[in-house]
Coordinates of C-alpha atoms and ligand atoms in Angstrom, one line a residue:
M1 CA -50.2 28.3 -161.6
R2 CA -48.7 25.1 -161.2
V3 CA -48.8 23.6 -157.8
L4 CA -47.2 19.9 -156.3
G5 CA -49.7 19.6 -153.3
I6 CA -48.6 17.1 -150.6
E7 CA -50.8 15.4 -148.3
T8 CA -49.8 13.5 -144.5
S9 CA -52.2 14.4 -142.8
C10 CA -53.7 10.7 -141.5
D11 CA -53.4 7.3 -142.9
E12 CA -52.7 8.6 -147.0
T13 CA -49.6 9.6 -148.3
A14 CA -50.7 11.1 -151.3
A15 CA -49.1 13.8 -154.4
A16 CA -50.6 15.6 -156.5
F17 CA -49.9 18.1 -159.4
Y18 CA -52.5 21.2 -159.6
C19 CA -52.2 23.7 -162.7
D20 CA -54.9 26.6 -163.2
E21 CA -55.0 26.1 -166.8
R22 CA -55.7 22.3 -166.8
G23 CA -57.0 21.0 -163.5
V24 CA -55.1 18.4 -162.2
V25 CA -52.8 17.0 -164.4
A26 CA -51.6 13.9 -162.0
H27 CA -52.2 12.2 -158.4
A28 CA -50.9 9.6 -156.5
L29 CA -51.9 7.9 -153.6
Y30 CA -50.9 5.3 -151.2
S31 CA -53.9 4.3 -148.4
Q32 CA -52.4 2.6 -145.2
V33 CA -55.7 1.2 -144.2
E34 CA -54.3 -2.3 -144.7
M35 CA -51.4 -1.9 -142.1
H36 CA -53.6 -0.1 -139.5
A37 CA -56.4 -2.6 -139.8
R38 CA -55.1 -4.9 -138.3
Y39 CA -55.2 -2.6 -135.1
G40 CA -58.9 -1.1 -135.3
G41 CA -57.6 1.7 -136.1
V42 CA -54.3 4.5 -137.0
V43 CA -51.5 3.8 -135.4
P44 CA -50.0 7.3 -135.3
E45 CA -46.0 6.4 -135.2
L46 CA -46.7 3.8 -138.1
A47 CA -48.5 6.4 -139.9
S48 CA -45.8 8.8 -139.7
R49 CA -43.2 5.7 -140.6
D50 CA -44.7 4.9 -143.8
H51 CA -44.8 8.6 -145.4
V52 CA -41.9 8.6 -144.7
R53 CA -41.2 5.5 -147.0
K54 CA -43.9 6.5 -149.4
L55 CA -43.9 10.2 -149.7
V56 CA -40.8 11.0 -152.2
P57 CA -41.8 8.0 -154.8
L58 CA -45.4 9.5 -155.4
I59 CA -43.7 13.0 -155.7
R60 CA -41.4 11.6 -158.5
E61 CA -44.7 9.5 -160.1
V62 CA -46.8 13.5 -160.3
M63 CA -43.3 15.1 -161.0
D64 CA -42.6 12.8 -163.5
R65 CA -46.2 12.4 -165.2
A66 CA -47.0 16.4 -165.0
G67 CA -43.3 16.3 -166.8
E68 CA -42.9 20.1 -165.7
P69 CA -41.6 21.9 -162.9
V70 CA -44.1 24.0 -160.4
D71 CA -44.4 27.9 -159.1
G72 CA -45.3 26.0 -156.0
V73 CA -45.3 23.7 -152.9
A74 CA -48.6 23.3 -150.7
Y75 CA -49.0 20.9 -147.9
T76 CA -51.2 20.2 -145.3
S77 CA -50.0 21.4 -142.2
G78 CA -52.4 21.0 -140.2
P79 CA -54.9 20.0 -138.7
G80 CA -53.7 15.7 -137.9
L81 CA -51.5 13.7 -136.3
V82 CA -48.6 15.7 -135.3
G83 CA -46.0 13.3 -136.8
A84 CA -47.4 12.1 -140.1
L85 CA -47.7 16.1 -140.8
L86 CA -44.3 16.8 -139.7
V87 CA -43.3 14.4 -142.7
G88 CA -45.3 16.6 -145.5
A89 CA -44.6 19.6 -144.4
A90 CA -41.2 18.6 -143.9
L91 CA -39.9 17.3 -147.4
G92 CA -42.9 20.4 -149.4
R93 CA -41.1 22.9 -147.7
S94 CA -37.5 22.1 -148.5
L95 CA -38.2 21.3 -152.0
A96 CA -40.1 24.3 -152.1
Y97 CA -36.6 26.0 -150.9
A98 CA -34.7 23.8 -153.2
W99 CA -36.4 24.3 -156.3
G100 CA -36.9 28.5 -155.3
V101 CA -40.4 28.6 -155.7
P102 CA -42.9 29.6 -152.6
A103 CA -44.4 27.5 -150.1
V104 CA -47.8 27.4 -148.7
E105 CA -49.6 25.8 -145.7
V106 CA -53.1 24.3 -146.2
H107 CA -55.5 23.7 -143.9
H108 CA -56.5 20.1 -144.5
M109 CA -60.8 21.0 -143.7
E110 CA -60.1 23.6 -146.1
A111 CA -58.7 21.6 -148.9
H112 CA -61.8 19.6 -148.4
L113 CA -64.3 22.4 -148.1
L114 CA -62.9 23.2 -151.8
A115 CA -62.6 19.7 -153.2
P116 CA -66.0 20.1 -155.2
M117 CA -63.8 23.0 -157.0
L118 CA -62.0 20.2 -158.8
A119 CA -65.5 18.8 -160.2
P120 CA -67.0 19.6 -163.8
D121 CA -70.0 21.2 -162.0
R122 CA -68.2 23.3 -159.5
P123 CA -70.1 25.8 -157.0
E124 CA -69.8 29.3 -156.6
F125 CA -70.0 31.3 -153.7
P126 CA -71.2 31.6 -151.4
F127 CA -72.5 28.0 -150.1
L128 CA -73.6 26.5 -147.0
A129 CA -70.6 23.5 -146.5
L130 CA -71.5 20.0 -144.9
L131 CA -67.7 19.2 -143.8
V132 CA -67.9 15.5 -142.8
S133 CA -64.8 13.7 -141.9
G134 CA -63.5 10.9 -139.2
G135 CA -62.5 13.9 -137.2
H136 CA -64.9 16.8 -138.2
T137 CA -68.7 17.4 -138.6
Q138 CA -69.3 21.1 -139.5
L139 CA -72.1 23.2 -141.2
V140 CA -69.9 26.2 -142.6
A141 CA -71.4 29.5 -144.3
V142 CA -68.9 30.2 -146.9
E143 CA -69.3 33.7 -148.2
A144 CA -65.7 33.6 -150.4
L145 CA -62.5 31.6 -150.2
G146 CA -60.9 32.2 -146.6
R147 CA -64.3 33.8 -145.6
Y148 CA -66.0 31.4 -143.3
T149 CA -68.5 31.2 -140.6
L150 CA -69.2 28.5 -138.2
L151 CA -72.8 27.4 -137.9
G152 CA -73.0 24.1 -135.9
E153 CA -70.6 20.9 -135.4
S154 CA -70.4 18.0 -133.3
V155 CA -70.5 18.5 -129.9
D156 CA -68.2 15.0 -129.7
D157 CA -67.9 11.9 -131.8
A158 CA -67.6 12.9 -136.0
A159 CA -69.5 11.4 -138.2
G160 CA -66.9 9.0 -139.5
E161 CA -65.9 8.5 -136.5
A162 CA -69.2 7.3 -135.4
F163 CA -69.0 5.2 -138.3
D164 CA -65.7 4.1 -137.4
K165 CA -66.5 3.1 -133.6
T166 CA -69.7 1.4 -134.3
A167 CA -68.0 -0.7 -137.1
K168 CA -65.2 -1.7 -134.5
L169 CA -67.7 -2.7 -132.0
M170 CA -69.4 -5.1 -134.6
G171 CA -66.2 -6.5 -135.6
L172 CA -66.8 -5.3 -139.2
G173 CA -63.2 -3.4 -139.2
Y174 CA -61.6 0.0 -140.4
P175 CA -62.5 2.0 -141.8
G176 CA -65.7 1.3 -140.9
G177 CA -67.9 3.7 -143.2
P178 CA -67.2 1.7 -146.1
A179 CA -67.9 -1.6 -144.6
I180 CA -70.9 -0.2 -142.3
S181 CA -72.3 1.3 -145.8
K182 CA -71.7 -2.1 -147.8
L183 CA -73.5 -4.4 -145.2
A184 CA -76.2 -1.7 -144.7
Q185 CA -77.7 -2.3 -148.3
Q186 CA -78.3 -6.1 -147.0
G187 CA -80.5 -4.6 -143.9
T188 CA -84.1 -4.6 -143.5
P189 CA -85.1 -0.6 -143.6
G190 CA -87.2 0.0 -140.1
R191 CA -86.6 -2.9 -138.3
F192 CA -84.8 -1.1 -136.0
H193 CA -85.1 2.2 -134.8
F194 CA -82.0 4.6 -133.4
P195 CA -82.5 8.0 -132.1
R196 CA -81.7 11.2 -134.2
P197 CA -79.9 13.1 -131.7
M198 CA -79.9 16.8 -131.3
T199 CA -82.8 17.2 -134.1
H200 CA -85.8 18.0 -131.3
K201 CA -83.3 20.9 -129.8
P202 CA -83.2 24.5 -131.6
G203 CA -79.4 24.6 -133.6
L204 CA -77.2 23.3 -135.7
D205 CA -75.1 21.4 -133.5
F206 CA -74.5 17.5 -133.5
S207 CA -73.7 14.8 -131.2
F208 CA -73.2 11.2 -132.3
S209 CA -71.6 9.4 -129.5
G210 CA -74.5 8.0 -128.4
L211 CA -75.9 6.4 -131.4
K212 CA -72.6 3.7 -131.3
T213 CA -74.2 2.7 -127.7
S214 CA -77.4 2.7 -129.5
A215 CA -75.6 0.4 -132.0
L216 CA -74.1 -1.6 -129.3
N217 CA -77.2 -2.4 -127.3
T218 CA -79.1 -3.5 -130.2
W219 CA -76.1 -6.1 -131.5
Q220 CA -75.9 -7.3 -127.8
N221 CA -79.8 -8.1 -127.5
H222 CA -79.9 -9.1 -130.8
R223 CA -76.8 -10.5 -131.9
D224 CA -77.7 -14.7 -132.3
E225 CA -80.6 -13.5 -134.9
P226 CA -80.4 -13.7 -138.9
N227 CA -79.6 -10.9 -140.7
A228 CA -79.1 -8.7 -137.3
K229 CA -75.7 -6.9 -137.9
A230 CA -77.1 -5.6 -141.4
D231 CA -79.9 -4.3 -140.0
I232 CA -78.6 -2.5 -137.3
A233 CA -75.7 -1.5 -140.0
R234 CA -79.1 -0.4 -141.4
A235 CA -80.6 1.7 -138.7
F236 CA -77.3 3.3 -137.6
E237 CA -76.3 4.6 -141.4
D238 CA -80.0 5.7 -141.7
A239 CA -79.8 7.5 -138.0
V240 CA -77.2 9.4 -139.5
V241 CA -77.9 10.6 -142.7
D242 CA -81.5 11.3 -142.0
T243 CA -79.8 13.6 -139.0
L244 CA -77.0 15.4 -141.1
A245 CA -80.2 15.7 -143.6
Q246 CA -81.9 17.8 -141.3
K247 CA -79.2 19.5 -140.0
C248 CA -79.2 20.7 -143.4
Q249 CA -82.4 21.9 -144.2
R250 CA -82.6 23.8 -140.9
A251 CA -79.4 25.6 -141.7
L252 CA -80.3 26.1 -145.7
E253 CA -83.6 27.8 -144.1
E254 CA -82.1 29.6 -141.6
T255 CA -79.1 31.3 -143.7
G256 CA -81.0 30.9 -147.4
M257 CA -78.2 29.8 -148.9
P258 CA -78.7 29.0 -153.0
R259 CA -76.0 25.9 -152.9
L260 CA -75.4 23.3 -151.2
V261 CA -71.7 21.6 -150.5
I262 CA -70.7 17.9 -149.1
A263 CA -67.1 17.3 -148.8
G264 CA -65.0 14.9 -146.8
G265 CA -64.7 11.3 -146.4
V266 CA -68.4 10.8 -145.3
S267 CA -69.6 12.3 -148.3
A268 CA -68.4 9.1 -150.7
N269 CA -71.6 7.5 -148.8
G270 CA -74.1 6.7 -151.6
P271 CA -77.5 7.2 -149.2
L272 CA -76.2 10.2 -147.8
R273 CA -75.8 11.9 -151.5
E274 CA -79.0 10.8 -152.1
A275 CA -80.8 12.3 -149.3
L276 CA -79.0 15.7 -149.9
S277 CA -79.7 15.7 -153.5
R278 CA -83.7 14.7 -152.6
L279 CA -83.2 17.5 -150.0
A280 CA -81.6 19.9 -152.5
R281 CA -84.5 19.4 -155.0
D282 CA -87.7 20.3 -152.4
L283 CA -86.2 23.6 -151.5
G284 CA -84.9 24.5 -154.5
V285 CA -81.1 24.6 -154.1
E286 CA -78.5 23.1 -156.0
V287 CA -76.1 20.5 -154.8
F288 CA -72.2 20.0 -155.2
Y289 CA -70.0 16.8 -154.2
P290 CA -66.7 16.4 -154.6
P291 CA -65.7 14.3 -157.1
L292 CA -66.0 10.7 -155.4
A293 CA -61.4 10.3 -155.5
Y294 CA -61.7 13.4 -153.7
C295 CA -63.9 13.1 -150.9
T296 CA -61.5 10.8 -149.1
D297 CA -57.8 12.5 -148.4
N298 CA -56.0 13.2 -151.7
A299 CA -53.2 15.6 -152.5
A300 CA -55.7 17.1 -155.4
M301 CA -57.3 18.6 -152.8
V302 CA -54.7 20.3 -150.9
A303 CA -52.9 21.5 -154.4
Y304 CA -55.8 22.9 -155.6
A305 CA -56.3 25.3 -152.2
G306 CA -52.8 26.0 -152.2
A307 CA -52.7 27.0 -155.3
Q308 CA -55.5 29.7 -154.4
H309 CA -53.6 31.2 -151.5
L310 CA -50.7 31.2 -153.6
G311 CA -52.6 33.0 -156.5
R312 CA -53.6 35.8 -153.7
G313 CA -49.6 36.3 -153.0
E314 CA -50.1 35.0 -149.5
S315 CA -47.2 32.0 -148.9
A316 CA -45.2 29.9 -145.5
G317 CA -42.4 31.5 -144.3
L318 CA -38.5 29.2 -144.0
G319 CA -39.6 27.4 -141.2
I320 CA -40.9 24.0 -141.1
R321 CA -44.4 24.3 -138.8
V322 CA -47.2 21.6 -138.9
Q323 CA -50.4 22.7 -136.8
P324 CA -51.8 19.3 -135.0
R325 CA -55.1 21.7 -133.9
W326 CA -56.1 24.2 -136.1
P327 CA -59.0 25.9 -136.2
M328 CA -60.1 27.0 -139.4
M329 CA -62.3 29.2 -137.9
Ligands
LIG1 O1 -62.0 12.9 -145.0 P1 -61.5 11.7 -144.5 O2 -60.7 10.8 -146.0 O3 -60.7 11.9 -143.5 C1 -60.1 12.5 -142.5 O4 -60.1 14.0 -142.6 O5 -60.9 12.2 -141.1 O6 -62.4 10.9 -143.9 C2 -62.6 9.6 -143.1 C3 -63.8 9.0 -142.7 C4 -63.6 8.0 -141.8 O7 -64.1 7.8 -140.7 C5 -64.6 6.7 -143.1 O8 -64.9 6.1 -142.3 C6 -66.0 8.2 -143.3 O9 -64.5 8.7 -143.5 N1 -66.1 7.1 -145.0 C7 -67.3 7.1 -144.9 C8 -67.3 6.3 -146.5 N2 -66.3 6.2 -147.1 C9 -65.6 7.0 -145.8 N3 -67.9 7.0 -144.1 C10 -69.6 6.7 -144.9 N4 -69.5 6.3 -145.6 C11 -68.6 5.3 -146.2 N5 -68.9 5.5 -147.6
LIG2 ZN1 -59.4 14.1 -144.5

């Protein structure tokens, strides 16, 4: 099965060619981060227009590099920004029609969830997945492809969103995750301490919206002191990482899952990877991450997820459909 994958759900335009025998044969990505940075976040209309400009050349590039036809086209149909999704869905559905191959609608978070399958050392089912992106923070019991049970999720901001909002409040720019994480490396651990939200109550839900207020208040009270920004970044990152690790531990103990998979943009975070690898070692479970290039939004994960569904005989109708809000479970 050879699949062209297309991703346009937010601020990355991406195309990839995946084949069952050879893996990811070609992938190309254009990030709109610079364009949105001056507004401090993604401007949906600008995102859509830029996808229109960039998607065709990126598809040409990966198809030329692969040098062979595809057996199907997979595109992110949701969740995401409606205008942005429509660009990928319209082009993907139309290309499949023109080429006479099936099309398949891919759920963006399922694509993230399956991205670790693109690593040389890939997890077997079943596993516990921690999905941490700009829009979602979810703990999911994964029994098999398509058999997902939601165990817990954020009741307010997603982990990535908390990074982005906190960075914005402290004038660190967009996207906030990498910015905070970089600055935190120069921070003194323990100078400030932020709460670990919802860890004292039972359950597997998260709440990250209060952390940005902790960070903002601390920043306002200490902004003139040396190294305050880096120390706050450190305290913030430690709080997010520690909270995620505690909930993963609880979920692993409750489910008895033998494997832990971490995916989504925040899975690129170094301290999070270290903390979860340590936790997995202590609990005797295996841990898996996507290759770094496939942690944040990309089309390789979309092509892979599409290949799995096409392989089961699933395909989309002829309509061009997007689902901006689309629960995975
Ligand atoms: O998965 P993704 O690319 O897009 C969504 O589906 O949302 O995730 C983007 C999120 C952003 O909030 C970004 O700040 C965060 O992932 N992120 C990070 C890091 N790299 C990206 N957060 C913390 N540390 C990082 N190194
Ligand atoms: Zn994503």
